[in-house]
PDB file of C-alpha atoms in Angstrom:
ATOM      1  CA  MET A   1      12.224  19.767  55.378  1.00  0.00           C
ATOM      2  CA  SER A   2      12.194  23.388  54.664  1.00  0.00           C
ATOM      3  CA  ASN A   3      11.692  24.898  51.594  1.00  0.00           C
ATOM      4  CA  ALA A   4      14.508  26.593  52.130  1.00  0.00           C
ATOM      5  CA  LEU A   5      16.313  23.685  52.191  1.00  0.00           C
ATOM      6  CA  ARG A   6      14.251  22.289  49.210  1.00  0.00           C
ATOM      7  CA  PRO A   7      15.812  23.403  45.815  1.00  0.00           C
ATOM      8  CA  TYR A   8      19.971  22.953  47.720  1.00  0.00           C
ATOM      9  CA  LEU A   9      18.582  18.914  48.668  1.00  0.00           C
ATOM     10  CA  ALA A  10      16.909  18.626  44.856  1.00  0.00           C
ATOM     11  CA  ALA A  11      19.652  19.476  42.996  1.00  0.00           C
ATOM     12  CA  VAL A  12      21.965  16.517  45.325  1.00  0.00           C
ATOM     13  CA  ARG A  13      19.006  14.522  44.733  1.00  0.00           C
ATOM     14  CA  SER A  14      19.577  14.062  40.510  1.00  0.00           C
ATOM     15  CA  THR A  15      23.022  14.523  40.748  1.00  0.00           C
ATOM     16  CA  LEU A  16      23.206  11.470  42.982  1.00  0.00           C
ATOM     17  CA  THR A  17      21.636   9.079  41.682  1.00  0.00           C
ATOM     18  CA  ALA A  18      22.644  10.369  38.058  1.00  0.00           C
ATOM     19  CA  ALA A  19      26.477   9.858  39.178  1.00  0.00           C
ATOM     20  CA  MET A  20      25.570   6.160  41.497  1.00  0.00           C
ATOM     21  CA  THR A  21      25.973   4.342  37.979  1.00  0.00           C
ATOM     22  CA  LEU A  22      28.714   2.333  38.362  1.00  0.00           C
ATOM     23  CA  GLU A  23      30.194  -0.099  36.872  1.00  0.00           C
ATOM     24  CA  ASN A  24      32.567  -3.233  38.475  1.00  0.00           C
ATOM     25  CA  PHE A  25      35.484  -2.003  37.029  1.00  0.00           C
ATOM     26  CA  ALA A  26      38.551  -3.955  37.455  1.00  0.00           C
ATOM     27  CA  SER A  27      42.006  -2.798  37.922  1.00  0.00           C
ATOM     28  CA  GLN A  28      44.319  -1.208  34.775  1.00  0.00           C
ATOM     29  CA  VAL A  29      47.709  -0.843  37.027  1.00  0.00           C
ATOM     30  CA  VAL A  30      46.712  -4.763  39.015  1.00  0.00           C
ATOM     31  CA  GLU A  31      45.729  -7.016  37.765  1.00  0.00           C
ATOM     32  CA  ARG A  32      42.922  -9.589  39.953  1.00  0.00           C
ATOM     33  CA  HIS A  33      42.619  -6.008  41.892  1.00  0.00           C
ATOM     34  CA  ASN A  34      39.497  -3.978  42.256  1.00  0.00           C
ATOM     35  CA  LYS A  35      39.222  -0.999  44.068  1.00  0.00           C
ATOM     36  CA  PRO A  36      37.313   2.471  44.538  1.00  0.00           C
ATOM     37  CA  GLU A  37      38.241   4.557  41.640  1.00  0.00           C
ATOM     38  CA  VAL A  38      37.728   7.514  43.641  1.00  0.00           C
ATOM     39  CA  GLU A  39      39.867   5.879  46.319  1.00  0.00           C
ATOM     40  CA  ALA A  40      42.560   4.764  44.569  1.00  0.00           C
ATOM     41  CA  ALA A  41      43.068   7.564  41.946  1.00  0.00           C
ATOM     42  CA  THR A  42      45.917   5.184  39.579  1.00  0.00           C
ATOM     43  CA  THR A  43      43.404   5.980  36.023  1.00  0.00           C
ATOM     44  CA  LYS A  44      42.944   8.907  34.662  1.00  0.00           C
ATOM     45  CA  GLU A  45      40.608   8.024  32.391  1.00  0.00           C
ATOM     46  CA  VAL A  46      38.228   6.691  34.632  1.00  0.00           C
ATOM     47  CA  MET A  47      37.366   9.470  36.994  1.00  0.00           C
ATOM     48  CA  LEU A  48      35.139  12.052  36.052  1.00  0.00           C
ATOM     49  CA  THR A  49      35.175  15.608  37.289  1.00  0.00           C
ATOM     50  CA  PRO A  50      33.615  16.436  40.985  1.00  0.00           C
ATOM     51  CA  LEU A  51      30.956  18.125  41.761  1.00  0.00           C
ATOM     52  CA  THR A  52      29.891  21.261  44.443  1.00  0.00           C
ATOM     53  CA  ILE A  53      26.530  22.006  45.360  1.00  0.00           C
ATOM     54  CA  SER A  54      26.420  25.093  47.317  1.00  0.00           C
ATOM     55  CA  ARG A  55      24.383  26.162  49.236  1.00  0.00           C
ATOM     56  CA  ASN A  56      26.506  29.226  51.014  1.00  0.00           C
ATOM     57  CA  ASP A  57      29.569  28.858  51.757  1.00  0.00           C
ATOM     58  CA  ASN A  58      29.347  26.865  55.103  1.00  0.00           C
ATOM     59  CA  GLU A  59      27.198  23.993  53.295  1.00  0.00           C
ATOM     60  CA  ARG A  60      28.067  22.357  49.900  1.00  0.00           C
ATOM     61  CA  VAL A  61      27.839  18.980  48.921  1.00  0.00           C
ATOM     62  CA  MET A  62      30.544  17.469  47.006  1.00  0.00           C
ATOM     63  CA  ILE A  63      29.826  14.495  44.380  1.00  0.00           C
ATOM     64  CA  GLU A  64      33.125  12.595  43.540  1.00  0.00           C
ATOM     65  CA  PRO A  65      32.576  10.304  40.600  1.00  0.00           C
ATOM     66  CA  SER A  66      34.432   7.385  39.126  1.00  0.00           C
ATOM     67  CA  ILE A  67      33.449   4.708  37.268  1.00  0.00           C
ATOM     68  CA  ASN A  68      33.135   2.131  39.841  1.00  0.00           C
ATOM     69  CA  SER A  69      33.091   4.173  43.455  1.00  0.00           C
ATOM     70  CA  VAL A  70      30.627   7.501  44.443  1.00  0.00           C
ATOM     71  CA  ARG A  71      32.638   9.574  47.112  1.00  0.00           C
ATOM     72  CA  VAL A  72      30.190  12.578  48.702  1.00  0.00           C
ATOM     73  CA  SER A  73      31.559  14.458  51.393  1.00  0.00           C
ATOM     74  CA  ILE A  74      29.464  16.482  53.285  1.00  0.00           C
ATOM     75  CA  ALA A  75      30.259  19.953  55.064  1.00  0.00           C
ATOM     76  CA  ILE A  76      27.252  20.551  57.619  1.00  0.00           C
ATOM     77  CA  LYS A  77      26.354  24.334  58.335  1.00  0.00           C
ATOM     78  CA  GLN A  78      28.441  25.456  61.417  1.00  0.00           C
ATOM     79  CA  ALA A  79      27.206  29.153  62.880  1.00  0.00           C
ATOM     80  CA  ASP A  80      28.940  30.295  65.518  1.00  0.00           C
ATOM     81  CA  GLU A  81      31.415  28.132  67.781  1.00  0.00           C
ATOM     82  CA  ILE A  82      29.449  25.875  69.858  1.00  0.00           C
ATOM     83  CA  GLU A  83      27.718  24.627  66.488  1.00  0.00           C
ATOM     84  CA  LYS A  84      31.654  23.373  65.175  1.00  0.00           C
ATOM     85  CA  ILE A  85      31.677  21.742  67.990  1.00  0.00           C
ATOM     86  CA  LEU A  86      28.240  19.909  68.258  1.00  0.00           C
ATOM     87  CA  CYS A  87      29.235  19.329  64.418  1.00  0.00           C
ATOM     88  CA  HIS A  88      32.688  17.865  65.705  1.00  0.00           C
ATOM     89  CA  LYS A  89      31.057  15.544  68.258  1.00  0.00           C
ATOM     90  CA  PHE A  90      28.861  13.969  66.237  1.00  0.00           C
ATOM     91  CA  THR A  91      30.571  13.891  63.024  1.00  0.00           C
ATOM     92  CA  ARG A  92      33.029  11.711  65.299  1.00  0.00           C
ATOM     93  CA  PHE A  93      30.742   9.763  66.771  1.00  0.00           C
ATOM     94  CA  MET A  94      29.125   8.532  63.893  1.00  0.00           C
ATOM     95  CA  THR A  95      32.504   8.446  62.482  1.00  0.00           C
ATOM     96  CA  GLY A  96      32.991   5.548  65.144  1.00  0.00           C
ATOM     97  CA  ARG A  97      30.974   2.912  64.438  1.00  0.00           C
ATOM     98  CA  ALA A  98      31.104   3.439  60.909  1.00  0.00           C
ATOM     99  CA  GLU A  99      31.296  -0.011  60.850  1.00  0.00           C
ATOM    100  CA  SER A 100      27.818  -0.034  61.033  1.00  0.00           C
ATOM    101  CA  PHE A 101      26.604   2.176  58.773  1.00  0.00           C
ATOM    102  CA  ILE A 102      28.112   0.141  55.636  1.00  0.00           C
ATOM    103  CA  ILE A 103      28.927   3.293  53.328  1.00  0.00           C
ATOM    104  CA  LEU A 104      30.021   5.819  56.199  1.00  0.00           C
ATOM    105  CA  ARG A 105      33.943   6.250  55.371  1.00  0.00           C
ATOM    106  CA  ARG A 106      36.481   6.841  58.611  1.00  0.00           C
ATOM    107  CA  LYS A 107      38.379  10.212  57.542  1.00  0.00           C
ATOM    108  CA  PRO A 108      36.375  12.532  55.879  1.00  0.00           C
ATOM    109  CA  ILE A 109      37.798  14.769  52.901  1.00  0.00           C
ATOM    110  CA  ALA A 110      40.120  17.355  53.741  1.00  0.00           C
ATOM    111  CA  GLY A 111      37.492  20.482  54.248  1.00  0.00           C
ATOM    112  CA  PHE A 112      34.271  18.016  54.619  1.00  0.00           C
ATOM    113  CA  ASP A 113      32.671  17.023  58.406  1.00  0.00           C
ATOM    114  CA  ILE A 114      31.766  13.733  56.535  1.00  0.00           C
ATOM    115  CA  SER A 115      32.221  11.416  54.055  1.00  0.00           C
ATOM    116  CA  PHE A 116      30.793   8.469  52.318  1.00  0.00           C
ATOM    117  CA  LEU A 117      31.637   5.441  49.764  1.00  0.00           C
ATOM    118  CA  ILE A 118      29.491   4.276  48.019  1.00  0.00           C
ATOM    119  CA  THR A 119      31.194   1.775  45.621  1.00  0.00           C
ATOM    120  CA  ASN A 120      29.933  -0.521  42.851  1.00  0.00           C
ATOM    121  CA  PHE A 121      29.741  -3.495  45.512  1.00  0.00           C
ATOM    122  CA  HIS A 122      26.720  -1.103  47.522  1.00  0.00           C
ATOM    123  CA  THR A 123      24.632  -0.504  45.078  1.00  0.00           C
ATOM    124  CA  GLU A 124      24.796  -4.941  43.723  1.00  0.00           C
ATOM    125  CA  THR A 125      23.861  -5.109  46.719  1.00  0.00           C
ATOM    126  CA  MET A 126      21.235  -2.667  47.517  1.00  0.00           C
ATOM    127  CA  LEU A 127      18.551   0.081  45.734  1.00  0.00           C
ATOM    128  CA  LYS A 128      20.212   2.993  44.557  1.00  0.00           C
ATOM    129  CA  HIS A 129      17.142   5.247  45.139  1.00  0.00           C
ATOM    130  CA  LYS A 130      17.104   3.849  48.903  1.00  0.00           C
ATOM    131  CA  LEU A 131      20.553   4.789  48.952  1.00  0.00           C
ATOM    132  CA  VAL A 132      20.239   7.952  47.514  1.00  0.00           C
ATOM    133  CA  ASP A 133      16.934   8.344  49.960  1.00  0.00           C
ATOM    134  CA  PHE A 134      19.732   7.800  52.851  1.00  0.00           C
ATOM    135  CA  ILE A 135      22.117  10.688  52.476  1.00  0.00           C
ATOM    136  CA  ILE A 136      19.061  12.714  52.030  1.00  0.00           C
ATOM    137  CA  GLN A 137      16.857  12.500  54.618  1.00  0.00           C
ATOM    138  CA  PHE A 138      20.980  12.362  56.157  1.00  0.00           C
ATOM    139  CA  MET A 139      21.402  15.577  55.301  1.00  0.00           C
ATOM    140  CA  GLU A 140      17.554  16.862  56.349  1.00  0.00           C
ATOM    141  CA  GLU A 141      18.069  15.328  60.072  1.00  0.00           C
ATOM    142  CA  VAL A 142      21.605  16.881  60.925  1.00  0.00           C
ATOM    143  CA  ASP A 143      21.173  20.328  60.615  1.00  0.00           C
ATOM    144  CA  LYS A 144      18.048  19.088  62.989  1.00  0.00           C
ATOM    145  CA  GLU A 145      20.503  16.707  65.437  1.00  0.00           C
ATOM    146  CA  ILE A 146      22.378  19.722  65.657  1.00  0.00           C
ATOM    147  CA  SER A 147      20.482  22.263  66.666  1.00  0.00           C
ATOM    148  CA  GLU A 148      18.341  20.445  68.993  1.00  0.00           C
ATOM    149  CA  MET A 149      21.441  19.704  70.831  1.00  0.00           C
ATOM    150  CA  LYS A 150      22.503  23.434  70.728  1.00  0.00           C
ATOM    151  CA  LEU A 151      18.434  23.470  72.427  1.00  0.00           C
ATOM    152  CA  SER A 152      19.810  21.345  74.806  1.00  0.00           C
ATOM    153  CA  LEU A 153      23.178  22.600  75.401  1.00  0.00           C
ATOM    154  CA  ASN A 154      21.500  26.926  76.016  1.00  0.00           C
ATOM    155  CA  SER A 155      18.922  24.982  78.896  1.00  0.00           C
ATOM    156  CA  ARG A 156      20.968  23.423  81.043  1.00  0.00           C
ATOM    157  CA  ALA A 157      24.005  26.089  81.037  1.00  0.00           C
ATOM    158  CA  ARG A 158      21.088  28.222  81.540  1.00  0.00           C
ATOM    159  CA  ILE A 159      19.880  25.921  84.523  1.00  0.00           C
ATOM    160  CA  VAL A 160      23.250  25.848  86.131  1.00  0.00           C
ATOM    161  CA  ALA A 161      23.650  29.611  85.985  1.00  0.00           C
ATOM    162  CA  GLU A 162      20.909  30.013  87.514  1.00  0.00           C
ATOM    163  CA  SER A 163      21.840  27.058  90.665  1.00  0.00           C
ATOM    164  CA  TYR A 164      25.131  28.834  90.252  1.00  0.00           C
ATOM    165  CA  LEU A 165      23.993  32.648  91.739  1.00  0.00           C
ATOM    166  CA  ILE A 166      21.159  31.364  93.392  1.00  0.00           C
ATOM    167  CA  GLN A 167      23.663  29.617  95.791  1.00  0.00           C
ATOM    168  CA  VAL A 168      25.503  32.176  95.293  1.00  0.00           C
ATOM    169  CA  SER A 169      22.819  35.300  96.612  1.00  0.00           C
ATOM    170  CA  LEU A 170      22.994  32.655  99.506  1.00  0.00           C
ATOM    171  CA  ARG A 171      26.183  32.921 101.001  1.00  0.00           C
ATOM    172  CA  PRO A 172      27.576  35.460 104.239  1.00  0.00           C
ATOM    173  CA  PRO A 173      28.756  39.419 102.793  1.00  0.00           C
ATOM    174  CA  GLU A 174      31.285  38.659 104.803  1.00  0.00           C
ATOM    175  CA  SER A 175      32.381  36.468 101.409  1.00  0.00           C
ATOM    176  CA  SER A 176      35.697  38.370 100.591  1.00  0.00           C
ATOM    177  CA  PHE A 177      35.431  36.023  96.955  1.00  0.00           C
ATOM    178  CA  PRO A 178      32.339  34.930  95.809  1.00  0.00           C
ATOM    179  CA  ILE A 179      32.902  31.889  93.444  1.00  0.00           C
ATOM    180  CA  TYR A 180      35.348  28.666  95.088  1.00  0.00           C
ATOM    181  CA  LEU A 181      35.902  26.357  92.807  1.00  0.00           C
ATOM    182  CA  PRO A 182      34.491  24.279  94.517  1.00  0.00           C
ATOM    183  CA  ASP A 183      30.984  25.090  93.513  1.00  0.00           C
ATOM    184  CA  LEU A 184      32.344  25.115  90.096  1.00  0.00           C
ATOM    185  CA  LEU A 185      32.847  22.165  89.888  1.00  0.00           C
ATOM    186  CA  ILE A 186      29.776  20.735  90.791  1.00  0.00           C
ATOM    187  CA  PHE A 187      27.581  23.176  88.887  1.00  0.00           C
ATOM    188  CA  GLY A 188      29.693  21.521  85.439  1.00  0.00           C
ATOM    189  CA  LEU A 189      31.318  24.932  84.798  1.00  0.00           C
ATOM    190  CA  ILE A 190      34.770  24.052  84.856  1.00  0.00           C
ATOM    191  CA  LEU A 191      35.492  20.245  83.258  1.00  0.00           C
TER     192      LEU A 191
END
């Protein structure tokens, strides 16, 4: 973990640890129902103040605690258009497999890239500090994954461009229009 990221993750870790004090709480509206209050939002008395921890404008975490659940929404750093596309593809891949990640929500909160929902049932069956460690590790690894994907994409684009330019330079000079549609399709420049 980089030194610049350490205070941000420490603040998220301490806030999440404090917010994980969850207990079983039956609905005050419907008898024999136990829904996550942060999702249902039926009773304002059991909702706590949402906290937003920001590293910069593009990178932030919103923690919404309630008496029986916590919703953690993460905005992943996206510096340019390529990172936005890669982040969207990555989060779509993750949310498509939300049932494998027990605490992952299928749809993130508006303005965020990915969301987790932790209920009192999760904290009863899993260790609280391990849940916090998972979210912190996810925040560390997602930046690395997107950076690696961007480097891989750039190197692949460079190889494609070099091979295309070699093909164009080997064409006979009587060719009036050097760019042909089949060449663009072969080298993956048109999808």
